[in-house]
Short mmCIF file of C-alpha atoms (C1' of nucleotides) in Angstrom, two decimals:
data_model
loop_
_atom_site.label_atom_id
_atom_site.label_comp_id
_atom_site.label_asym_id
_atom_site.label_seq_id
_atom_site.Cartn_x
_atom_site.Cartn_y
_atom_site.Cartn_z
CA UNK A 1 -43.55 -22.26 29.14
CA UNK A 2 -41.51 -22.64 26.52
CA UNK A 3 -38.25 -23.95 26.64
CA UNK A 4 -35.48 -22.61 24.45
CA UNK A 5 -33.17 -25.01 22.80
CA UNK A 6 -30.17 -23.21 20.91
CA UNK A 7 -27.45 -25.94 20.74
CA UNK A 8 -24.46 -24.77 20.97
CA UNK A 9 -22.70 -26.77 18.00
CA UNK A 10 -25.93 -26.18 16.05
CA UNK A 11 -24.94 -27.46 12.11
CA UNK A 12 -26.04 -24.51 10.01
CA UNK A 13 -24.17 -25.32 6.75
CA UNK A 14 -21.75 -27.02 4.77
CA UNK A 15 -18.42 -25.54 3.41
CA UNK A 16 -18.02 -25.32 -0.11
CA UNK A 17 -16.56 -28.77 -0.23
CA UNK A 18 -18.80 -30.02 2.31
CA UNK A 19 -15.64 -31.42 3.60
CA UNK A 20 -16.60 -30.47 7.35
CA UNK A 21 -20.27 -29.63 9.02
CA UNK A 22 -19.79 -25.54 10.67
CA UNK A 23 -21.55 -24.48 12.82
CA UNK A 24 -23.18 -21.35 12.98
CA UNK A 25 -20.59 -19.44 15.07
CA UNK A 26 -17.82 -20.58 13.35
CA UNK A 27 -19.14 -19.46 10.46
CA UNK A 28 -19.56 -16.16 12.05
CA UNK A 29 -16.70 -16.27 12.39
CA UNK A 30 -15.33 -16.64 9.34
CA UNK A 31 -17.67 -14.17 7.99
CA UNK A 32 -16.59 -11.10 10.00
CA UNK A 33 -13.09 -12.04 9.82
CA UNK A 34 -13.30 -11.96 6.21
CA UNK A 35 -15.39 -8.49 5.74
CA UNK A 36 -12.78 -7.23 7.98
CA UNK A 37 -9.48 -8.26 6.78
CA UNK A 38 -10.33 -7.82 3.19
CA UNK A 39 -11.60 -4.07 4.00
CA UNK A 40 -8.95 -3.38 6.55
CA UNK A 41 -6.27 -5.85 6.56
CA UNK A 42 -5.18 -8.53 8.18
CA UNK A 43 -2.41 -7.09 10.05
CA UNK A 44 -4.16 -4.02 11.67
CA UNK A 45 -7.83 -5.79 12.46
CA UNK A 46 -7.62 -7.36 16.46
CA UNK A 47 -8.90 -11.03 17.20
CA UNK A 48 -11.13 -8.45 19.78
CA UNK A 49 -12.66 -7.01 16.98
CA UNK A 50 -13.21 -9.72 14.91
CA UNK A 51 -14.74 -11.58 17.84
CA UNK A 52 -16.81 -9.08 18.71
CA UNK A 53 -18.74 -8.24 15.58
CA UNK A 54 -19.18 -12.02 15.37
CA UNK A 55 -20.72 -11.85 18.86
CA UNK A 56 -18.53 -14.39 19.90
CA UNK A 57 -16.09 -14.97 22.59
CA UNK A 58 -12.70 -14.13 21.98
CA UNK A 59 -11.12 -17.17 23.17
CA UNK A 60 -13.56 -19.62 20.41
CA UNK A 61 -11.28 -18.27 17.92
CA UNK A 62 -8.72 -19.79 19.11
CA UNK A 63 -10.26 -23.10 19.52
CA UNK A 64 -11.43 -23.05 15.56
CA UNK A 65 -8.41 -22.18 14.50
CA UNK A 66 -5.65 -22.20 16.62
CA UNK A 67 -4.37 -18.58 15.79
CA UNK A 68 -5.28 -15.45 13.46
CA UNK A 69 -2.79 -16.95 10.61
CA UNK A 70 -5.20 -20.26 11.16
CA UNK A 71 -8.72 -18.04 10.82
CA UNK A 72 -6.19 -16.43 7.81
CA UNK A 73 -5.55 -19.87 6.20
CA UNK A 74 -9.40 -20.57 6.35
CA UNK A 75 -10.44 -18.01 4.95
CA UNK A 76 -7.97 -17.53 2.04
CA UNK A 77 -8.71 -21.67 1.42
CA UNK A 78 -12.29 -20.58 0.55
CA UNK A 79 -11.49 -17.53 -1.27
CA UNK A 80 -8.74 -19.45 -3.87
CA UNK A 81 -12.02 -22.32 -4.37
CA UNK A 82 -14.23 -19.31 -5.07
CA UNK A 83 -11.07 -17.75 -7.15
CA UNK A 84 -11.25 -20.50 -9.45
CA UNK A 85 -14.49 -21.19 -9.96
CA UNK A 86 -14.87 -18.05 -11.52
CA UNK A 87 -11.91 -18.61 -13.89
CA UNK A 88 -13.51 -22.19 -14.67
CA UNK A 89 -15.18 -21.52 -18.13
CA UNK A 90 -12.02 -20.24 -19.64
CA UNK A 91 -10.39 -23.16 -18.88
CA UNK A 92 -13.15 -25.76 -20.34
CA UNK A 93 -13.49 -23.85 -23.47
CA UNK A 94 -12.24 -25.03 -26.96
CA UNK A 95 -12.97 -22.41 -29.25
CA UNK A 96 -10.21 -19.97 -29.12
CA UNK A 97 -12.74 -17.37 -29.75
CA UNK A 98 -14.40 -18.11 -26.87
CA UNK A 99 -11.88 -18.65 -24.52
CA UNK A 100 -10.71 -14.87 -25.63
CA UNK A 101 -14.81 -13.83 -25.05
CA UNK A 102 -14.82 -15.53 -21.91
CA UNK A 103 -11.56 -14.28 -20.18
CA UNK A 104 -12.67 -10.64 -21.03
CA UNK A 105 -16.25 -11.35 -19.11
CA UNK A 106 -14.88 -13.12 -16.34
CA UNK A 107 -14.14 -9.95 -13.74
CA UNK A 108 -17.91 -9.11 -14.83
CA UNK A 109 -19.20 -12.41 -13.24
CA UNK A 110 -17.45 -11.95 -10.07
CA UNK A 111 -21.40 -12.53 -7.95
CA UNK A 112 -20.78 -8.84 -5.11
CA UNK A 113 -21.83 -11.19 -2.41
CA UNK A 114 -17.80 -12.36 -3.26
CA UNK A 115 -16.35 -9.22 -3.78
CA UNK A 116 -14.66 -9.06 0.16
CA UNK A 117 -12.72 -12.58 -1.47
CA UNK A 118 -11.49 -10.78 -4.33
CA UNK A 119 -10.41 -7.90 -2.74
CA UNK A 120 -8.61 -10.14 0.14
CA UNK A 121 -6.57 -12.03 -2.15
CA UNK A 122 -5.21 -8.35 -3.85
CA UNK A 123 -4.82 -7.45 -0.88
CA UNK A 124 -2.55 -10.06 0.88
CA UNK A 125 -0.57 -9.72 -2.56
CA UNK A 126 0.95 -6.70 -0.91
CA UNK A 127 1.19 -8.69 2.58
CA UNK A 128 3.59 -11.35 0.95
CA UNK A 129 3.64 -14.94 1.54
CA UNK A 130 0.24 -15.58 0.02
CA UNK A 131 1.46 -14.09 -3.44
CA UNK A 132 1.93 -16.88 -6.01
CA UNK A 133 2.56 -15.77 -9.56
CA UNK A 134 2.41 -19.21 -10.83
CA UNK A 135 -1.59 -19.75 -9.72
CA UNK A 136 -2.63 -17.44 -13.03
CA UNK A 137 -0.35 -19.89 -14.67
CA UNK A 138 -3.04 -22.68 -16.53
CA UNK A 139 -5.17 -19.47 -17.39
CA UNK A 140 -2.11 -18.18 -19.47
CA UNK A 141 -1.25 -20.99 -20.90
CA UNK A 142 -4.83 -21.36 -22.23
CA UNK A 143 -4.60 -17.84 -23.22
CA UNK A 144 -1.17 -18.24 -25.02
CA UNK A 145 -2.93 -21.75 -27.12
CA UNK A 146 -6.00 -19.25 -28.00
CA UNK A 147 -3.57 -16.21 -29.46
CA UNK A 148 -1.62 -19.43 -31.03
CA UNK A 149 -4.80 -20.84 -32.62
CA UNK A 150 -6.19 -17.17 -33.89
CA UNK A 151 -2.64 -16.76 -35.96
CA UNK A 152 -1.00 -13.53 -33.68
CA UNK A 153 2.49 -12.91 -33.85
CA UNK A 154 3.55 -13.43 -30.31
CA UNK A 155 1.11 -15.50 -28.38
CA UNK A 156 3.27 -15.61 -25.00
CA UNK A 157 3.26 -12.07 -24.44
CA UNK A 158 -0.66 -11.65 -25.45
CA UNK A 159 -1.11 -13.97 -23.08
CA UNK A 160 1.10 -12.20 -20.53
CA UNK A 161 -0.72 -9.18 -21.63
CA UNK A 162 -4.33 -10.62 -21.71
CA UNK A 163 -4.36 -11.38 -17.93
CA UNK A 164 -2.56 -8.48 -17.29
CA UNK A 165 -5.87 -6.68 -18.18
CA UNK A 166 -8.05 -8.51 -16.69
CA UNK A 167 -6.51 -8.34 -13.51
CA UNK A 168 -6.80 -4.64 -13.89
CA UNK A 169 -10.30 -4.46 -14.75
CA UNK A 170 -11.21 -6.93 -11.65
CA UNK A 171 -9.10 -4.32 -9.27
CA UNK A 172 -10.85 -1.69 -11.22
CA UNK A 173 -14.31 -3.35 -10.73
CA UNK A 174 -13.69 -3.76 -6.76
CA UNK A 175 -12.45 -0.35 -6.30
CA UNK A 176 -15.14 1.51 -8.54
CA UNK A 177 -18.07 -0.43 -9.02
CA UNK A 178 -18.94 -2.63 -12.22
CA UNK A 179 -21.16 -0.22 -13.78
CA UNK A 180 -18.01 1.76 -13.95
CA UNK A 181 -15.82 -0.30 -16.20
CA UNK A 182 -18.99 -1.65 -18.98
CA UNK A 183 -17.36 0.91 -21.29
CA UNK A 184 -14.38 -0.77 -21.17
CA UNK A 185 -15.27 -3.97 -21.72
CA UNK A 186 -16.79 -3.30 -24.80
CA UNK A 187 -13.90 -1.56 -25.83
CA UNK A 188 -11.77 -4.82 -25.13
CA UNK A 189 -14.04 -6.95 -26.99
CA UNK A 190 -13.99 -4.26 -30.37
CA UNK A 191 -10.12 -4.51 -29.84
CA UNK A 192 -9.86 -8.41 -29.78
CA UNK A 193 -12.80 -8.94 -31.81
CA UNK A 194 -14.86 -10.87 -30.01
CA UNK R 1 46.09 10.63 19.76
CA UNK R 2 43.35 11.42 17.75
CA UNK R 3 39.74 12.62 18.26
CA UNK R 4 36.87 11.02 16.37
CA UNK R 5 35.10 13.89 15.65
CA UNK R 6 31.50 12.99 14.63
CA UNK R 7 29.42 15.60 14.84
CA UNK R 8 25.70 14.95 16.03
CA UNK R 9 23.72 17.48 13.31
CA UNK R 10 25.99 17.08 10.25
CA UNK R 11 24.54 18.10 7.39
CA UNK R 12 25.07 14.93 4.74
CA UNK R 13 22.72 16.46 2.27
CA UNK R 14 19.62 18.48 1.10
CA UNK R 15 15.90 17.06 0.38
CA UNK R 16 14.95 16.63 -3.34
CA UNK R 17 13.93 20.29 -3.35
CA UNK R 18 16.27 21.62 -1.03
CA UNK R 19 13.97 23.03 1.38
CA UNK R 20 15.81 22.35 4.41
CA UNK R 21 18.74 20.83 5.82
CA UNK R 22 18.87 17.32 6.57
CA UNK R 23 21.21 15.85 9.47
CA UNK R 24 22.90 12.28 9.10
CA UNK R 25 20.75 10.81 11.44
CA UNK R 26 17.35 11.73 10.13
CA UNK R 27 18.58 10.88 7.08
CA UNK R 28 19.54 7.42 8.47
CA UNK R 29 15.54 7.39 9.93
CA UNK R 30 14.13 7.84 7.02
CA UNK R 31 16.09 5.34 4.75
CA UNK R 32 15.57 2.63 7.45
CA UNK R 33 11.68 3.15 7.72
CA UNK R 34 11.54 3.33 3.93
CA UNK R 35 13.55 0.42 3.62
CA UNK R 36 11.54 -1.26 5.94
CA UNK R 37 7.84 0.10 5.75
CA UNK R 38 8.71 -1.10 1.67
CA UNK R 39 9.54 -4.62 2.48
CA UNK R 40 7.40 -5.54 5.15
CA UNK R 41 5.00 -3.31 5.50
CA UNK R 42 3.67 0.17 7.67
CA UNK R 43 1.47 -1.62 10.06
CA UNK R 44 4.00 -4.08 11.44
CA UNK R 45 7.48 -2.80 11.55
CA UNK R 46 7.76 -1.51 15.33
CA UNK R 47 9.34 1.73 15.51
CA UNK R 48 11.98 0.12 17.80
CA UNK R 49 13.23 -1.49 14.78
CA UNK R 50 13.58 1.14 12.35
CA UNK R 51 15.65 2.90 15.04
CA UNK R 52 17.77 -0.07 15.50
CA UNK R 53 18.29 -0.44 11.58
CA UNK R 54 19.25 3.21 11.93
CA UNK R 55 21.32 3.51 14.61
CA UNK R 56 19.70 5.88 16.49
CA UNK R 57 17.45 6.41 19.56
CA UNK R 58 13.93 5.59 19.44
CA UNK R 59 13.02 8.69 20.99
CA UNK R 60 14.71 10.68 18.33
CA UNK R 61 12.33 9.62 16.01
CA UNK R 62 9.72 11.53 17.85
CA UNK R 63 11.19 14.63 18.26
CA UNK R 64 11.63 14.88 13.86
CA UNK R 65 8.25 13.07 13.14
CA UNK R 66 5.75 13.36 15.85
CA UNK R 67 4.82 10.40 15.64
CA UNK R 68 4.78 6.90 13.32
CA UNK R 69 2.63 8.64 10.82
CA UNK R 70 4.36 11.63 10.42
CA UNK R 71 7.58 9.49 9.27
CA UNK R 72 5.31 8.03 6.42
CA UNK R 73 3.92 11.13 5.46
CA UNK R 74 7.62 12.58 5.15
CA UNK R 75 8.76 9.16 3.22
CA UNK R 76 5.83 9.36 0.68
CA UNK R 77 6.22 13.10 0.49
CA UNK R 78 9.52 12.84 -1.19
CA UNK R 79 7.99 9.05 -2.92
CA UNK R 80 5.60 11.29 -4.77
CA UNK R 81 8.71 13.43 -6.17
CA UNK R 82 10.11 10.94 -7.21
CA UNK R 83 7.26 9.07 -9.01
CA UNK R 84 6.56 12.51 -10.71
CA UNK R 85 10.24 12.97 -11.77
CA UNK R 86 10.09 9.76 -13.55
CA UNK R 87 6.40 10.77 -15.27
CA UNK R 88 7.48 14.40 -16.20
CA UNK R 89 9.19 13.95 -19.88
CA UNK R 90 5.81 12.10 -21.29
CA UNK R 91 4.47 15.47 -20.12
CA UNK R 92 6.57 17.15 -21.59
CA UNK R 93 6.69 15.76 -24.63
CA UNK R 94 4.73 17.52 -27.82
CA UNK R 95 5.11 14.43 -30.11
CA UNK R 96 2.29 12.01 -30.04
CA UNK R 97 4.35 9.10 -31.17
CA UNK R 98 6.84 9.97 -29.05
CA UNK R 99 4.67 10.57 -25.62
CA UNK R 100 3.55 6.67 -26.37
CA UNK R 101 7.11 5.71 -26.62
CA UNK R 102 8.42 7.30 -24.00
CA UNK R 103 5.07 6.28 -21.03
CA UNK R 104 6.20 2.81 -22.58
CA UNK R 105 9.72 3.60 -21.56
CA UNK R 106 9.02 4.73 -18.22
CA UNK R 107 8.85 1.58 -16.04
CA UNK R 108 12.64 0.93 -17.53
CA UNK R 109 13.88 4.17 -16.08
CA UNK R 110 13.11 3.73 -12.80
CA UNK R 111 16.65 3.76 -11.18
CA UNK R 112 16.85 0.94 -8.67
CA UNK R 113 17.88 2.83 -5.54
CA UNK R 114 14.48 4.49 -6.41
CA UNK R 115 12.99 1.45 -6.23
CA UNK R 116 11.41 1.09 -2.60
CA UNK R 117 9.73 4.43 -3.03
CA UNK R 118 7.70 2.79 -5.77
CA UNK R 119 7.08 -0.15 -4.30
CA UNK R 120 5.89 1.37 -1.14
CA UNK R 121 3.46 3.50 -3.08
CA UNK R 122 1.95 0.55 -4.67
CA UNK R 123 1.86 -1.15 -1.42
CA UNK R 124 0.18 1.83 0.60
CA UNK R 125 -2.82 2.12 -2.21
CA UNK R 126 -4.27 -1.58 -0.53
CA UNK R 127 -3.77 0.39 2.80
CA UNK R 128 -6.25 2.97 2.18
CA UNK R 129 -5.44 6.53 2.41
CA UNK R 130 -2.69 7.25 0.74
CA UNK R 131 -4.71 5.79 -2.61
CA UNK R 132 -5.70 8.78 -4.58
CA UNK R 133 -6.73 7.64 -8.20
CA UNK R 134 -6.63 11.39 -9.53
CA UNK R 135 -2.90 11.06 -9.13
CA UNK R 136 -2.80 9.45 -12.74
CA UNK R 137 -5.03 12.17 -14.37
CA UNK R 138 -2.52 14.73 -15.78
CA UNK R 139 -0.63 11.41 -17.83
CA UNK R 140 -4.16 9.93 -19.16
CA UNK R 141 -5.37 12.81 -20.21
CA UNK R 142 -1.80 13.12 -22.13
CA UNK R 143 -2.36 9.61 -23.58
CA UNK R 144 -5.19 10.77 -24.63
CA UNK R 145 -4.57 13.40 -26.59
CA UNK R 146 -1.63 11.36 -28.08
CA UNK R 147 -4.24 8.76 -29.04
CA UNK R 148 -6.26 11.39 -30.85
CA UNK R 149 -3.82 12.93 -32.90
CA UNK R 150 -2.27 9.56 -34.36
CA UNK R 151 -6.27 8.44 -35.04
CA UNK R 152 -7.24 5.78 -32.67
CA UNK R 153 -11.08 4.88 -32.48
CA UNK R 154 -11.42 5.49 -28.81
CA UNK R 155 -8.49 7.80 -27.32
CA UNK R 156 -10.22 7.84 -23.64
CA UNK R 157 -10.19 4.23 -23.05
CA UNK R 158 -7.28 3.29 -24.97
CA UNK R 159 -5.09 5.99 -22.50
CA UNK R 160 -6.44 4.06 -19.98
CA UNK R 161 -5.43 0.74 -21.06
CA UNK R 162 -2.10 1.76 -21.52
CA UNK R 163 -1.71 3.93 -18.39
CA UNK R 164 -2.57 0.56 -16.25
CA UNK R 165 -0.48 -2.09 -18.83
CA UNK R 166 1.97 0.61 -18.06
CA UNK R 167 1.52 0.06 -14.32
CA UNK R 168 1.23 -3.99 -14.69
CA UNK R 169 4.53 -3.77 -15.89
CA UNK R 170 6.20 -1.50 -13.02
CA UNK R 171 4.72 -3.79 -10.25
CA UNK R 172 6.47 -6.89 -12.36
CA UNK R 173 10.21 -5.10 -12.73
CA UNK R 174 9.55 -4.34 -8.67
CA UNK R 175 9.05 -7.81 -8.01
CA UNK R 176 10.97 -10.05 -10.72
CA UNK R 177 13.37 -7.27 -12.16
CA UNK R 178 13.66 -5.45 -15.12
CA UNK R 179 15.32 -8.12 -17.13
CA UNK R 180 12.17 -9.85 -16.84
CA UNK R 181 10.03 -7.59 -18.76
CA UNK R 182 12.50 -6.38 -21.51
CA UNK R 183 10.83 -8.84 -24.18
CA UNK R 184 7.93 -7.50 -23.28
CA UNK R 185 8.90 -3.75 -23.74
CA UNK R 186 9.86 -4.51 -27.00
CA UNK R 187 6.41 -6.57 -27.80
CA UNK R 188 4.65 -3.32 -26.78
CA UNK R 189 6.65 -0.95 -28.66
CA UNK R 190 6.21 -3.10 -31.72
CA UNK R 191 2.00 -3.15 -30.93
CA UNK R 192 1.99 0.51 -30.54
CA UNK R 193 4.00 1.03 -33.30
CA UNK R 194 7.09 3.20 -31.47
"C1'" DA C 1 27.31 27.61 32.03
"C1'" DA C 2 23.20 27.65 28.86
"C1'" DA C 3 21.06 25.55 25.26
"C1'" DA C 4 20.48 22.11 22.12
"C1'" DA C 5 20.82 17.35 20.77
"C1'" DT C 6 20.70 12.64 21.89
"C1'" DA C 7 20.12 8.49 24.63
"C1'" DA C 8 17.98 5.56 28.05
"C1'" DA C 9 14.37 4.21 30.90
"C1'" DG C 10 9.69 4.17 31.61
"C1'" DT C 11 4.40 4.03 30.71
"C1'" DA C 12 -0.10 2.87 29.47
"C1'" DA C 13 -2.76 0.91 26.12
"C1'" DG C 14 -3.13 -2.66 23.30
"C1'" DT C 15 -2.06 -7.45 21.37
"C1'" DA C 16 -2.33 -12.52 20.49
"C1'" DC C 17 -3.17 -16.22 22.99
"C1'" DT C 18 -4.22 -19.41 27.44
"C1'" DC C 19 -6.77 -21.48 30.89
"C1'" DA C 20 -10.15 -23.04 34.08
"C1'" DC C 21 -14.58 -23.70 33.66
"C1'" DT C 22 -19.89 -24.46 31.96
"C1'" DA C 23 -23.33 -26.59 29.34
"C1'" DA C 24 -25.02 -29.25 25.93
"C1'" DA C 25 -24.78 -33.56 22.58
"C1'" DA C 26 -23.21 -37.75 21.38
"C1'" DT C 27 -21.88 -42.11 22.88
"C1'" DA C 28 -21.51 -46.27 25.90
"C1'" DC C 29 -23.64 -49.34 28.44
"C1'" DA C 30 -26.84 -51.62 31.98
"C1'" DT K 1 -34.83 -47.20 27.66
"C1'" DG K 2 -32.61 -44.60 31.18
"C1'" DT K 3 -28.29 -43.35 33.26
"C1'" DA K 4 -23.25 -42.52 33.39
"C1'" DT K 5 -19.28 -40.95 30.60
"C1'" DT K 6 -16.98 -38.69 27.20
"C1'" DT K 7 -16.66 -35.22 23.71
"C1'" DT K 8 -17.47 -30.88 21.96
"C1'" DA K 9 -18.77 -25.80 21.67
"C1'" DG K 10 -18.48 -21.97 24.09
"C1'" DT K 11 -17.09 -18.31 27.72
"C1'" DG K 12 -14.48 -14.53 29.74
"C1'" DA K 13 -11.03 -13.31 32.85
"C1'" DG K 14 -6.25 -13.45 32.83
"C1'" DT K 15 -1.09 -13.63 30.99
"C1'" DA K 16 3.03 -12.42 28.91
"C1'" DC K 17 4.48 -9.51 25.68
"C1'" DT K 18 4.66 -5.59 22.22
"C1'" DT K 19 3.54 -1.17 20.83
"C1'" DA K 20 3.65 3.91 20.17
"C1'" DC K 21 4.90 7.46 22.64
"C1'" DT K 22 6.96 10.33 27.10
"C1'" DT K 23 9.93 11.77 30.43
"C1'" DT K 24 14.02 12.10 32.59
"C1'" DA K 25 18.97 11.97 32.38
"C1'" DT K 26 23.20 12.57 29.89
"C1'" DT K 27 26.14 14.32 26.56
"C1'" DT K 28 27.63 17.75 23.17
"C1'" DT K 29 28.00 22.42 21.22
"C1'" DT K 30 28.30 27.21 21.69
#
DNA sequence: AAAAATAAAGTAAGTACTCACTAAAATACA
DNA sequence: TGTATTTTAGTGAGTACTTACTTTATTTTT
C-alpha cells in the first residue's frame, strides 16, 4: 500500500524574482486568473470562476491575496517585469542604428506563452488606474537620442511617433497573429532604413 | 398661481437621422449611460445609477431598451454615425494630396461634445463584440489609392500605417486633449508633405 | 373613465468576501 | 529522537450586499 503524500504547500517554483517560494495552487491561481482577465476582463470574470478552473477553493483566493484587486496587483506586477524585459535590448543599445532595428523587432519577440500579459496590460488601459503614460517614457527618450544621433529634423516627435507604431503593431500582433504583420515589418525597416 | 406644466413625452429633439421621435427623458437615459458607460465603463455602471444621473425611474429604462444591452446597442448605434460623419469628407475627397491632408485632419475635428462617443468606441473594441476591424476598410482602401497616385513604393501598407498613426493620435486628444497633439499634426503634415 | 406613461417596490440570481474548521509541515523542546 | 505546539495551506458553506430585471401601483393625458 502505497501512501500518497501531496503536501499541501508543496514549493513548485520560484517567481520571476524569486522573491517568494509559490506553491503550486497559488500559482494556479495566478495562472487562470490571468488567461481569464486578459481574455475577458477583469471586471466581468467571478472569483467563482477563476477558482474553479484553478480547481481551487474559492475562499484560498482570498487568503493569497486578500481580494480580486490583490490577485489583480499580482498579476499585473509580473506582467510589467515581463513588459520590460522585452523592451530591455533597446535600452542597452548604443548604436542608434540599432536601437532603431531593435525597437521595430521588439513586438516580434513577444515569446506566445506571454501573449495573455500583453494583452492584459492593453486591456486594463481601457479599465483606468493601471494606465501610466510615463512607463514608455525611457524607451522614448532613447528613441528621441537615436533620431538625434541619425541627423532627423524633429527627433521628439519621431520618437513620439516611433512607439506609437510599435504599440500598434504589438496590438496588431495579439489581435491577428504574428505571421500577419511580417509584411509590415519589413516595410518599417525599408522606411527607416534599417 | 401658476402650473408647472412639464409634460412627461415632450419631444426635445430628433435622432441623427430623424427616424423617430425622441422624448426628454430617453434622451436624458441615453446621455447619462453614454456619459457613464464612456468614463467608467459598460460592465460596472449599475443601471440604478444611470437612472439616478438621469433623473428618471429605473424601470423606465426597461420599457425603451429591453434590457442593459439594448441601451448600448442604441448608444453605439448613433456612436457609429457619428464616427462616420467625421470620416466621410476623406471619402469624399478626389484629390490624393488632399485625402492625406484631410485623414490627417480628422482627429482635430472631432467636436468635443462628440467626444464620449469616441472614446466609448475605443473602449468597447477591448470588450469584445462590438470590435469589428472591417469598420476601417472603406478609408484604407482610400489611403490607398491616394498613396498610389502620388507614387509611394508600397500604397497597401503605407494606408495602413497612417490609418492607425491616425488612430494613435485620436486616443491621445481623448485622453490629454487636442492641444497636446497640435505639434504633432503639424510634424505629420510636414512628413507627408500636405 | 380608458389608456398610456411613469414611479416605486420587489425578486431572484449573482457577487465579493468571511469564517469555522481540517490537515499537514515546520518548529520547539524534553 | 520522539512528542507537543505553532504555523501554514486549504476547504466549502455561509453572509451581506448588488445586480438586472419585473410587477404592481400611481399619476397623467386624452
Amino acid at each position: 500500500m502505497h501512501r500518497i503524500i501531496n503536501p499541501p504547500n508543496f514549493v513548485s517554483n520560484y517567481s520571476l524574482y524569486g522573491k517568494e517560494p509559490v506553491t503550486d495552487k497559488k500559482e494556479n491561481i495566478l495562472l487562470a486568473a490571468l488567461q481569464l482577465f486578459s481574455n475577458e476582463g477583469y471586471n466581468v470574470v467571478p472569483t467563482s470562476k477563476i477558482a474553479k478552473q484553478a480547481g481551487v477553493s474559492e475562499g484560498l483566493i482570498f487568503k493569497h491575496f486578500d481580494n480580486k484587486k490583490g490577485l489583480l496587483d499580482a498579476i499585473m506586477e509580473d506582467a510589467e517585469l515581463r513588459v520590460n524585459q522585452v523592451f530591455a535590448p533597446v535600452l542597452f543599445e548604443t548604436d542608434p542604428i540599432k536601437t532603431i532595428s531593435k525597437i521595430i523587432e521588439t513586438p516580434f519577440n513577444i515569446r506566445e506563452e506571454e501573449y495573455n500579459y500583453w494583452r492584459l496590460q492593453f486591456k486594463l488601459k481601457w479599465e483606468t488606474e493601471y494606465y501610466n503614460p510615463q512607463k514608455m517614457k525611457p524607451i522614448i527618450d532613447k528613441l528621441q537620442w537615436a533620431f538625434s544621433e541619425l541627423g532627423y529634423k524633429d527627433p521628439q516627435n519621431e520618437a513620439e511617433l516611433l512607439s506609437q507604431i510599435v504599440e500598434s503593431v504589438s496590438v496588431n500582433i495579439l489581435r491577428e497573429g504574428l505571421k500577419s504583420q511580417l509584411k509590415f515589418k519589413s516595410f518599417l525597416q525599408q522606411k527607416y532604413k534599417v
